[in-house]
PDB file of C-alpha atoms in Angstrom:
ATOM      1  CA  MET A 247       0.000   0.000   0.000  1.00 51.00           C
ATOM      2  CA  ASN A 248       2.822   2.424   0.866  1.00 59.00           C
ATOM      3  CA  ARG A 249       4.419   1.847  -2.542  1.00 59.00           C
ATOM      4  CA  LYS A 250       1.245   2.899  -4.315  1.00 60.00           C
ATOM      5  CA  ILE A 251       1.016   6.100  -2.279  1.00 57.00           C
ATOM      6  CA  LEU A 252       4.703   6.864  -2.930  1.00 56.00           C
ATOM      7  CA  ILE A 253       4.326   6.289  -6.659  1.00 58.00           C
ATOM      8  CA  ALA A 254       1.172   8.407  -6.824  1.00 59.00           C
ATOM      9  CA  THR A 255       2.957  11.228  -4.980  1.00 58.00           C
ATOM     10  CA  VAL A 256       6.043  11.076  -7.210  1.00 56.00           C
ATOM     11  CA  LEU A 257       3.901  11.170 -10.334  1.00 56.00           C
ATOM     12  CA  SER A 258       1.519  13.913  -9.213  1.00 57.00           C
ATOM     13  CA  VAL A 259       4.159  16.548  -8.394  1.00 57.00           C
ATOM     14  CA  PRO A 260       5.339  17.037 -12.009  1.00 54.00           C
ATOM     15  CA  LEU A 261       1.744  17.209 -13.226  1.00 52.00           C
ATOM     16  CA  LEU A 262       0.928  19.937 -10.696  1.00 52.00           C
ATOM     17  CA  ALA A 263       4.093  21.821 -11.657  1.00 51.00           C
ATOM     18  CA  THR A 264       2.984  21.807 -15.297  1.00 49.00           C
ATOM     19  CA  ALA A 265      -0.123  23.788 -14.384  1.00 50.00           C
ATOM     20  CA  CYS A 266       1.802  26.729 -12.932  1.00 52.00           C
ATOM     21  CA  ALA A 267       4.885  26.657 -15.163  1.00 53.00           C
ATOM     22  CA  THR A 268       5.808  29.900 -16.868  1.00 58.00           C
ATOM     23  CA  THR A 269       8.250  28.932 -19.589  1.00 63.00           C
ATOM     24  CA  PRO A 270       8.010  26.283 -22.290  1.00 65.00           C
ATOM     25  CA  ALA A 271      11.135  24.613 -20.907  1.00 66.00           C
ATOM     26  CA  VAL A 272       9.631  24.304 -17.427  1.00 73.00           C
ATOM     27  CA  ARG A 273       6.325  22.987 -18.810  1.00 75.00           C
ATOM     28  CA  GLY A 274       8.201  20.535 -21.034  1.00 74.00           C
ATOM     29  CA  GLY A 275      10.397  19.427 -18.161  1.00 74.00           C
ATOM     30  CA  ALA A 276       7.418  18.860 -15.883  1.00 81.00           C
ATOM     31  CA  ALA A 277       5.530  16.932 -18.554  1.00 82.00           C
ATOM     32  CA  GLY A 278       8.655  14.886 -19.311  1.00 78.00           C
ATOM     33  CA  ALA A 279       9.090  14.126 -15.617  1.00 81.00           C
ATOM     34  CA  ALA A 280       5.512  12.873 -15.398  1.00 82.00           C
ATOM     35  CA  VAL A 281       5.839  10.640 -18.449  1.00 81.00           C
ATOM     36  CA  GLY A 282       9.303   9.431 -17.415  1.00 80.00           C
ATOM     37  CA  GLY A 283       8.091   8.742 -13.891  1.00 81.00           C
ATOM     38  CA  VAL A 284       5.255   6.565 -15.142  1.00 82.00           C
ATOM     39  CA  GLY A 285       7.541   4.686 -17.510  1.00 82.00           C
ATOM     40  CA  GLY A 286      10.195   4.292 -14.832  1.00 82.00           C
ATOM     41  CA  ALA A 287       7.651   3.003 -12.311  1.00 83.00           C
ATOM     42  CA  VAL A 288       6.372   0.403 -14.763  1.00 81.00           C
ATOM     43  CA  ILE A 289       9.873  -0.778 -15.635  1.00 83.00           C
ATOM     44  CA  GLY A 290      10.981  -0.600 -11.989  1.00 82.00           C
ATOM     45  CA  ASN A 291       7.989  -2.684 -10.946  1.00 81.00           C
ATOM     46  CA  GLN A 292       9.171  -5.464 -13.245  1.00 82.00           C
ATOM     47  CA  VAL A 293      12.536  -5.625 -11.482  1.00 80.00           C
ATOM     48  CA  GLY A 294      11.161  -5.139  -7.955  1.00 81.00           C
ATOM     49  CA  SER A 295      11.810  -1.424  -7.337  1.00 82.00           C
ATOM     50  CA  PRO A 296       9.007   0.792  -8.673  1.00 84.00           C
ATOM     51  CA  ALA A 297       9.934   3.817  -6.525  1.00 85.00           C
ATOM     52  CA  THR A 298      13.535   3.851  -7.722  1.00 84.00           C
ATOM     53  CA  GLY A 299      12.388   3.341 -11.305  1.00 83.00           C
ATOM     54  CA  ALA A 300       9.917   6.221 -10.999  1.00 85.00           C
ATOM     55  CA  ALA A 301      12.583   8.546  -9.615  1.00 84.00           C
ATOM     56  CA  ILE A 302      15.111   7.690 -12.320  1.00 84.00           C
ATOM     57  CA  GLY A 303      12.453   7.949 -15.021  1.00 83.00           C
ATOM     58  CA  ALA A 304      11.265  11.319 -13.724  1.00 84.00           C
ATOM     59  CA  VAL A 305      14.769  12.809 -13.747  1.00 82.00           C
ATOM     60  CA  GLY A 306      15.498  11.521 -17.236  1.00 80.00           C
ATOM     61  CA  GLY A 307      12.079  12.592 -18.514  1.00 80.00           C
ATOM     62  CA  ALA A 308      12.495  16.092 -17.091  1.00 80.00           C
ATOM     63  CA  ALA A 309      15.811  16.583 -18.861  1.00 77.00           C
ATOM     64  CA  VAL A 310      14.503  15.302 -22.187  1.00 78.00           C
ATOM     65  CA  GLY A 311      11.221  17.247 -21.902  1.00 79.00           C
ATOM     66  CA  ALA A 312      13.008  20.527 -21.147  1.00 74.00           C
ATOM     67  CA  ALA A 313      15.445  20.018 -24.025  1.00 73.00           C
ATOM     68  CA  ILE A 314      12.640  19.293 -26.497  1.00 77.00           C
ATOM     69  CA  ALA A 315      10.647  22.341 -25.333  1.00 74.00           C
ATOM     70  CA  CYS A 316      13.693  24.601 -25.650  1.00 71.00           C
ATOM     71  CA  ASN A 317      14.332  23.313 -29.147  1.00 69.00           C
ATOM     72  CA  GLN A 318      10.710  23.919 -30.179  1.00 67.00           C
ATOM     73  CA  GLN A 319      10.922  27.458 -28.831  1.00 63.00           C
ATOM     74  CA  GLY A 320      14.139  28.070 -30.762  1.00 60.00           C
ATOM     75  CA  GLY A 321      16.331  27.902 -27.670  1.00 65.00           C
ATOM     76  CA  CYS A 322      15.946  28.844 -24.026  1.00 73.00           C
ATOM     77  CA  GLN A 323      17.842  32.094 -24.467  1.00 80.00           C
ATOM     78  CA  HIS A 324      18.207  34.651 -27.227  1.00 78.00           C
ATOM     79  CA  ASN A 325      20.160  33.191 -30.114  1.00 78.00           C
ATOM     80  CA  PRO A 326      21.141  35.665 -32.852  1.00 77.00           C
ATOM     81  CA  ASN A 327      21.655  32.735 -35.237  1.00 76.00           C
ATOM     82  CA  SER A 328      18.091  31.469 -34.806  1.00 78.00           C
ATOM     83  CA  GLY A 329      15.736  32.290 -37.654  1.00 81.00           C
ATOM     84  CA  ARG A 330      12.924  32.502 -35.100  1.00 83.00           C
ATOM     85  CA  HIS A 331      14.442  35.247 -32.919  1.00 86.00           C
ATOM     86  CA  SER A 332      14.326  38.952 -33.725  1.00 88.00           C
ATOM     87  CA  ALA A 333      17.131  41.317 -32.809  1.00 90.00           C
ATOM     88  CA  LEU A 334      17.322  42.292 -29.137  1.00 93.00           C
ATOM     89  CA  ASN A 335      15.334  45.337 -28.039  1.00 94.00           C
ATOM     90  CA  TYR A 336      15.939  47.339 -24.858  1.00 96.00           C
ATOM     91  CA  ASP A 337      13.157  48.002 -22.349  1.00 94.00           C
ATOM     92  CA  GLN A 338      14.037  51.266 -20.554  1.00 95.00           C
ATOM     93  CA  HIS A 339      11.530  50.687 -17.744  1.00 94.00           C
ATOM     94  CA  THR A 340      13.009  47.388 -16.654  1.00 93.00           C
ATOM     95  CA  GLY A 341      16.568  47.794 -17.924  1.00 95.00           C
ATOM     96  CA  ARG A 342      16.354  44.420 -19.677  1.00 94.00           C
ATOM     97  CA  TYR A 343      16.665  43.219 -23.253  1.00 94.00           C
ATOM     98  CA  TRP A 344      13.904  41.287 -25.025  1.00 92.00           C
ATOM     99  CA  TYR A 345      13.256  39.635 -28.390  1.00 90.00           C
ATOM    100  CA  THR A 346      10.297  38.427 -30.428  1.00 90.00           C
ATOM    101  CA  ASP A 347       9.697  34.838 -31.500  1.00 87.00           C
ATOM    102  CA  LEU A 348       8.938  35.523 -35.151  1.00 87.00           C
ATOM    103  CA  GLN A 349       6.820  32.362 -35.538  1.00 83.00           C
ATOM    104  CA  THR A 350       4.448  32.952 -32.643  1.00 84.00           C
ATOM    105  CA  GLY A 351       4.690  36.706 -32.059  1.00 88.00           C
ATOM    106  CA  ASN A 352       5.369  36.093 -28.354  1.00 87.00           C
ATOM    107  CA  THR A 353       8.097  38.169 -26.746  1.00 89.00           C
ATOM    108  CA  TYR A 354      10.707  36.851 -24.337  1.00 87.00           C
ATOM    109  CA  TRP A 355      13.351  38.375 -22.121  1.00 88.00           C
ATOM    110  CA  GLN A 356      16.923  37.728 -23.238  1.00 88.00           C
ATOM    111  CA  ASN A 357      17.217  34.763 -20.844  1.00 85.00           C
ATOM    112  CA  GLY A 358      14.143  33.064 -22.363  1.00 82.00           C
ATOM    113  CA  GLU A 359      11.521  34.022 -19.749  1.00 82.00           C
ATOM    114  CA  PRO A 360       8.160  34.985 -21.291  1.00 83.00           C
ATOM    115  CA  ARG A 361       7.515  38.718 -21.569  1.00 87.00           C
ATOM    116  CA  THR A 362       4.248  39.006 -23.518  1.00 85.00           C
ATOM    117  CA  ARG A 363       1.984  36.635 -25.376  1.00 82.00           C
ATOM    118  CA  ALA A 364       0.744  37.486 -28.865  1.00 81.00           C
ATOM    119  CA  PRO A 365      -3.025  37.636 -29.395  1.00 80.00           C
ATOM    120  CA  ARG A 366      -4.516  34.421 -30.768  1.00 74.00           C
ATOM    121  CA  ARG A 367      -5.219  34.506 -34.468  1.00 63.00           C
TER     122      ARG A 367
END
């Protein structure tokens, strides 16, 4: 019974984190952790250690999910060589640089954090 509660807890945390994530990389990492945790628990159950399998799967899934999300966004930071990123612009009020994702119209701070979301078309 304790194993089931532990597995349910391990798997629910990434799913809850997905709901309040702010960047595509964080959402992708949380979703990857959830999927990896499930897969790891299933495989771990076959060898007698579902909790360890879930933990290993969640860590691996988080890394892969974040990497895929960054790649889909065109990188987690401004990349002047990316065809999706505009040139950097300076925001005088915040003292920070930002760029536009030319595919989506969303704007991001130089470090990849969301700044504004484009209106839906």
